[in-house]
Coordinates of C-alpha atoms in Angstrom, one line a residue:
Chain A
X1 CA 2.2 10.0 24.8
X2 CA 3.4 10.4 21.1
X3 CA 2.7 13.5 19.6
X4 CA 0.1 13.1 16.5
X5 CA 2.8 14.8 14.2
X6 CA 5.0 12.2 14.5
X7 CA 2.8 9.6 13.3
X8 CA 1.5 12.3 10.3
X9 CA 5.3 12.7 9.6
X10 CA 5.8 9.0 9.6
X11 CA 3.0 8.6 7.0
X12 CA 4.2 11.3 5.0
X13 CA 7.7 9.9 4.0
X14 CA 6.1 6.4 3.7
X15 CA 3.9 7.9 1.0
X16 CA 6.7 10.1 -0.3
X17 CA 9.2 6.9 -0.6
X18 CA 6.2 5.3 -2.0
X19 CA 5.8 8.0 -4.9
X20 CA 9.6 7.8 -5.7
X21 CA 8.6 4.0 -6.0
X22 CA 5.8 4.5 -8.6
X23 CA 7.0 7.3 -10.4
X24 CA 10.8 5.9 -10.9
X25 CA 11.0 2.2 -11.2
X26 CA 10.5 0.6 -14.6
X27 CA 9.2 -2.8 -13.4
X28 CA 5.4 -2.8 -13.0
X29 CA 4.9 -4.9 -10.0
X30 CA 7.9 -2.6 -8.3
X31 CA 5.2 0.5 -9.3
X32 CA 2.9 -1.7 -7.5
X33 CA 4.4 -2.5 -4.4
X34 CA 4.7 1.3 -4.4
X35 CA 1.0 1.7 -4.7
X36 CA 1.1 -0.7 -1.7
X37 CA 3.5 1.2 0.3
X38 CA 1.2 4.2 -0.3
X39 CA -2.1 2.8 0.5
X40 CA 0.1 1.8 3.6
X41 CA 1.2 5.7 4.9
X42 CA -2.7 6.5 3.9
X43 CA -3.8 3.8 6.5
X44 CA -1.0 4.9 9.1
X45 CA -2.4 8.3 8.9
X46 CA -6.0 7.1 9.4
X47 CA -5.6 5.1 12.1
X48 CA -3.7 8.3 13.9
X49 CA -6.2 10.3 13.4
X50 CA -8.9 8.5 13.8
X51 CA -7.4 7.7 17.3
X52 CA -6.1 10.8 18.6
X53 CA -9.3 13.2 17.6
X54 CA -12.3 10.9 17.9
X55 CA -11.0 7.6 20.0
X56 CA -14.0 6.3 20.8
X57 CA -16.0 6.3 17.5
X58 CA -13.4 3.8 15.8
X59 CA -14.3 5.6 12.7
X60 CA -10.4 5.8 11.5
X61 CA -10.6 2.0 12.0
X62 CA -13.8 1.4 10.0
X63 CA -12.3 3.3 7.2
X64 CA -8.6 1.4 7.6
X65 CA -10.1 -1.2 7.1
X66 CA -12.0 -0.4 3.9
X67 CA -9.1 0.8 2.9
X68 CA -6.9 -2.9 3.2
X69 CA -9.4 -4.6 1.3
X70 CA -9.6 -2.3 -1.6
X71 CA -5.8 -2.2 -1.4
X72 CA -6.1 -6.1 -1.4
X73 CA -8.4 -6.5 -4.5
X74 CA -6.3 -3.7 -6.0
X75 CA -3.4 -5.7 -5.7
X76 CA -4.6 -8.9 -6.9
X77 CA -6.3 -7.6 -10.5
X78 CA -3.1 -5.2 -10.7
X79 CA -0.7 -8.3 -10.6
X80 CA -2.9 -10.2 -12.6
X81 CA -2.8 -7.7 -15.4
X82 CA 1.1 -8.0 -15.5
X83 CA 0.6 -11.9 -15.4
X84 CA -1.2 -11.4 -18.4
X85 CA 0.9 -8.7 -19.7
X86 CA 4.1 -10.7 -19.3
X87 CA 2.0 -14.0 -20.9
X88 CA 2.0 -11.7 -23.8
X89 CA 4.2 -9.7 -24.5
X90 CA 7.3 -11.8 -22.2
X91 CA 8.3 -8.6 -20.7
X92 CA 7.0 -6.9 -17.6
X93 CA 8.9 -3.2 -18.0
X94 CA 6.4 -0.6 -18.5
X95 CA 8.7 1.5 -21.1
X96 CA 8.4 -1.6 -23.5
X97 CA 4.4 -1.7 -23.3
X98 CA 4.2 0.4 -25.8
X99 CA 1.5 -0.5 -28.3
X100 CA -0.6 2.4 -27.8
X101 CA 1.9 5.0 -28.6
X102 CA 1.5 6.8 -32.0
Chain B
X1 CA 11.7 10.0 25.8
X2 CA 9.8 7.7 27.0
X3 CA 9.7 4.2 26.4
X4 CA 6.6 4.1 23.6
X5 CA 8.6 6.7 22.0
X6 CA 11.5 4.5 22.0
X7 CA 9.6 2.0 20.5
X8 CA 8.0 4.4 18.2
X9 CA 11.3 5.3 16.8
X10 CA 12.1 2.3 15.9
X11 CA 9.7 0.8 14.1
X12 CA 9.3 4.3 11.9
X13 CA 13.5 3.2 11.4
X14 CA 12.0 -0.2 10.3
X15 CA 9.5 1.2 8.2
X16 CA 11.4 4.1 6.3
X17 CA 14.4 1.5 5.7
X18 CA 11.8 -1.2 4.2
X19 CA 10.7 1.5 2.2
X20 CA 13.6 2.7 0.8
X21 CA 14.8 -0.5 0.3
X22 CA 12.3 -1.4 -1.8
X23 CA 12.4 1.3 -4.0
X24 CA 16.5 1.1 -4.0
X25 CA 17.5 -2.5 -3.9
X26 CA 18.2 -3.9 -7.9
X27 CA 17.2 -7.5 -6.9
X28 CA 13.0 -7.4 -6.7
X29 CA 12.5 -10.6 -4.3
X30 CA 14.6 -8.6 -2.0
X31 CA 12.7 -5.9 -2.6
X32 CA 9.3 -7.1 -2.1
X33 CA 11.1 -8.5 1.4
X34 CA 11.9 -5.2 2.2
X35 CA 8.4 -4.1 1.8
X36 CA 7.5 -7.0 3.9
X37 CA 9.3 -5.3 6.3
X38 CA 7.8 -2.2 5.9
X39 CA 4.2 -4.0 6.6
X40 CA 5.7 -5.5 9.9
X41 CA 6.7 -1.8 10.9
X42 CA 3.3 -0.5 9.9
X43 CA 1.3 -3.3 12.2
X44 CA 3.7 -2.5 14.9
X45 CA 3.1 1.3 14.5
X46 CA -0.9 0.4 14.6
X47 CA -0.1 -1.4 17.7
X48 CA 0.8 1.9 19.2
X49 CA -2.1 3.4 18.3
X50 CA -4.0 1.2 20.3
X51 CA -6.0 -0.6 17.4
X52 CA -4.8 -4.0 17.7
X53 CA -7.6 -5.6 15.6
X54 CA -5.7 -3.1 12.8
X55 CA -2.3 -4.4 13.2
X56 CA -3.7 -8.2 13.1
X57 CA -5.6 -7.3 9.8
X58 CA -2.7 -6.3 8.6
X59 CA -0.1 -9.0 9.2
X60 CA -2.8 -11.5 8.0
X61 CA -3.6 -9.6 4.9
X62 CA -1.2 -7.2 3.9
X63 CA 1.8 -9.7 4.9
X64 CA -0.2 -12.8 4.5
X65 CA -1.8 -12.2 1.3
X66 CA -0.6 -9.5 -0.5
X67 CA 3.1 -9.7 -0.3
X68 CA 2.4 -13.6 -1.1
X69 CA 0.7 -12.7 -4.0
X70 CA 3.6 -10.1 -5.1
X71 CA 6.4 -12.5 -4.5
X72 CA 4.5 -15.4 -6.3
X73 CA 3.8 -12.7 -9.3
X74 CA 8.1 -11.5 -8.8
X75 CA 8.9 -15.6 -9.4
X76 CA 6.4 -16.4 -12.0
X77 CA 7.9 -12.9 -14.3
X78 CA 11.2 -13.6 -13.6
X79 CA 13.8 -12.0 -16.2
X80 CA 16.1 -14.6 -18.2
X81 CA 19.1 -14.4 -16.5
X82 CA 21.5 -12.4 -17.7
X83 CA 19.4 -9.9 -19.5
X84 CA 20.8 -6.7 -17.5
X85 CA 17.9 -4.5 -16.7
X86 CA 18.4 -0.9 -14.9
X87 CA 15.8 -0.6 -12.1
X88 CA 15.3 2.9 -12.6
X89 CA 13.8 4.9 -15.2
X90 CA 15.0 7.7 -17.0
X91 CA 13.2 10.0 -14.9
X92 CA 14.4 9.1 -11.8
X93 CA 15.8 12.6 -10.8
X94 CA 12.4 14.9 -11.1
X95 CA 10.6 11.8 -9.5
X96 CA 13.0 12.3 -6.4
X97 CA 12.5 16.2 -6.7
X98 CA 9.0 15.8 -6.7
X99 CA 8.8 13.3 -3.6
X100 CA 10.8 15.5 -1.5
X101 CA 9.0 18.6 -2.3
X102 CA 5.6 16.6 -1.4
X103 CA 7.5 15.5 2.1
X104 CA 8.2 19.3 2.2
X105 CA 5.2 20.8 1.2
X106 CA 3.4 18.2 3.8
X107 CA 5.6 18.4 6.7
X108 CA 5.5 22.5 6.9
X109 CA 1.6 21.5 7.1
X110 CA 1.8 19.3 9.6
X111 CA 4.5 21.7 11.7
X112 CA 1.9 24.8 11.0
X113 CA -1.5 22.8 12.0
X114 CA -3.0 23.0 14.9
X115 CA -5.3 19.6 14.9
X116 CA -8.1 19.1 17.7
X117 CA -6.7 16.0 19.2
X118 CA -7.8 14.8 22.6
X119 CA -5.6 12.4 24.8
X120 CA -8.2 10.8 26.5
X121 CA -8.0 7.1 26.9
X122 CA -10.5 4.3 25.1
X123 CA -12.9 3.3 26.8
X124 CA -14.9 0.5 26.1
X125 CA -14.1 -2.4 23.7
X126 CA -12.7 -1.0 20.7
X127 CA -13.2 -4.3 19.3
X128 CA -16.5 -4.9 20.0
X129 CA -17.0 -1.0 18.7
X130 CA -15.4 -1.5 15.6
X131 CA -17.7 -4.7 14.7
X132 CA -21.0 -3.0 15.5
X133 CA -19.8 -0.2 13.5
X134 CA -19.4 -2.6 10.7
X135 CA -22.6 -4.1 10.6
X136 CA -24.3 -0.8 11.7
X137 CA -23.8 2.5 10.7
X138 CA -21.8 1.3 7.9
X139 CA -23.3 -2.2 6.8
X140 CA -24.0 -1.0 3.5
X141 CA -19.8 0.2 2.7
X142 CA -19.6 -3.4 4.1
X143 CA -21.7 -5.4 2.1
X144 CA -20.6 -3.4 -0.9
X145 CA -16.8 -4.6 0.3
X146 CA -17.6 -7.6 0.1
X147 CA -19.0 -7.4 -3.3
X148 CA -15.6 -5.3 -4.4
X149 CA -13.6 -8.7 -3.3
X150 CA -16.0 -10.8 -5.6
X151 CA -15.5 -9.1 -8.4
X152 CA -11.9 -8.2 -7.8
X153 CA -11.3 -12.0 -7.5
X154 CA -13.4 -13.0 -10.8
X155 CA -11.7 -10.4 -12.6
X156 CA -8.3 -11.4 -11.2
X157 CA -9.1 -15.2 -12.4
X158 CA -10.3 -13.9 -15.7
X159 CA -6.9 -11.6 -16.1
X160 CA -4.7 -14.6 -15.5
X161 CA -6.1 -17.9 -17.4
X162 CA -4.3 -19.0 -19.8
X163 CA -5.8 -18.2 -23.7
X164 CA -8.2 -20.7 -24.5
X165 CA -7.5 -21.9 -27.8

């Protein structure tokens, strides 16, 4: 049997690379696929749960899977943004977006 | 170590390199294939957790739709060639500090709890569980997901049509 705190560790450096991803990378659909990566480790940790402390109530599931389709309709307005973005303004790097800044 | 754990190993090895692939490679197609990776890894790892209808939902959507979609949107913004761009920011080293003092901060959690796990084995269909669950107890999170999509996809369609005039 693998121990629950493997999984939890698992999740936790998936969502820790995923933060690296969001907070350091000037491209926005990189930031995005690190958004992904953490909705990901969020699931992983779910889905552990949700089967080592209740296994028969599939609740971790339920909520996994609430959790994918947000993710997906995140993803899919997100990337649409930068479609629009880039349209625009023919650049997708978030330090040149600046038209808001004073 | 036992065989599962075996396996578990390596899939979290295929999963943490997909990650930091994708937040360390300078090309982005090959890093959105890392992260595709990483999704493969993650359905594998739900695999060993027994929910398989979880690790099929993911291939199709995560894999199937969602790295589509990002690879579709990484061809369609692709830099002129020969514009040099840096991948990282100028704040890369605090955002590393901070990511590894969240893994620190989380794992002396996890190492210090105590969680009230039970190792008993499924019984039942989980399958057939998890879809009266749906349409039960939580229909109405279900409908309203449904709803999410619709809007999500209008808005999406909206975002990305080309200005009308």
């Amino acid at each position: 049997m693998i121990p629950l705190s493997w999984y939890l560790f698992l999740a936790a450096a998936l969502f820790c690379i995923g933060l690296y991803g969001v907070l350091a990378r000037r491209n926005a659909i990189a930031i995005l696929m690190g958004v992904e990566l953490m909705l990901n480790a969020a699931n992983i940790n779910l889905a552990a749960f949700g089967r080592y402390v209740a296994p028969n109530a599939v609740l971790g599931q339920v909520f996994v899977l609430f959790n994918i389709a947000v993710a997906a309709a995140e993803a899919a307005v997100g990337l649409a943004l930068i479609l629009a973005i880039y349209r625009n303004r023919d650049t997708i790097s978030v330090e040149e977006v600046d038209l808001l800044r004073g | 170590m036992t065989v599962t754990q075996g396996v578990f190993i390596i899939l979290a090895g295929l999963a943490l390199a997909g990650g930091v692939g994708m937040v360390a490679l300078r090309n982005l197609f090959h890093s959105a294939l890392a992260m595709v990776l990483a999704f493969f890894a993650v359905a594998g790892v739900f695999v060993l957790l027994e929910s398989g209808f979880l690790a099929v939902v993911q291939i199709l959507i995560y894999v199937g739709a969602v790295a589509t979609l990002i690879l579709f949107a990484v061809m369609l913004t692709r830099d002129i060639m020969g514009r040099k761009s840096l991948t990282q920011n100028s704040q890369w080293p605090l955002s590393l500090l901070a990511a590894v003092l969240l893994f620190g901060a989380l794992g002396v959690v996890l190492v210090r709890a105590s969680w009230p796990t039970v190792t008993t084995a499924i019984s039942g269909d989980p399958i057939a569980a998890l879809g009266l669950t749906l349409v039960g107890p939580y229909g109405l999170p279900f409908e309203v997901a449904s709803v999410l999509l619709l809007v999500a996809m209008i808005g999406a369609i909206i975002f990305a049509r080309e200005a009308r005039e």
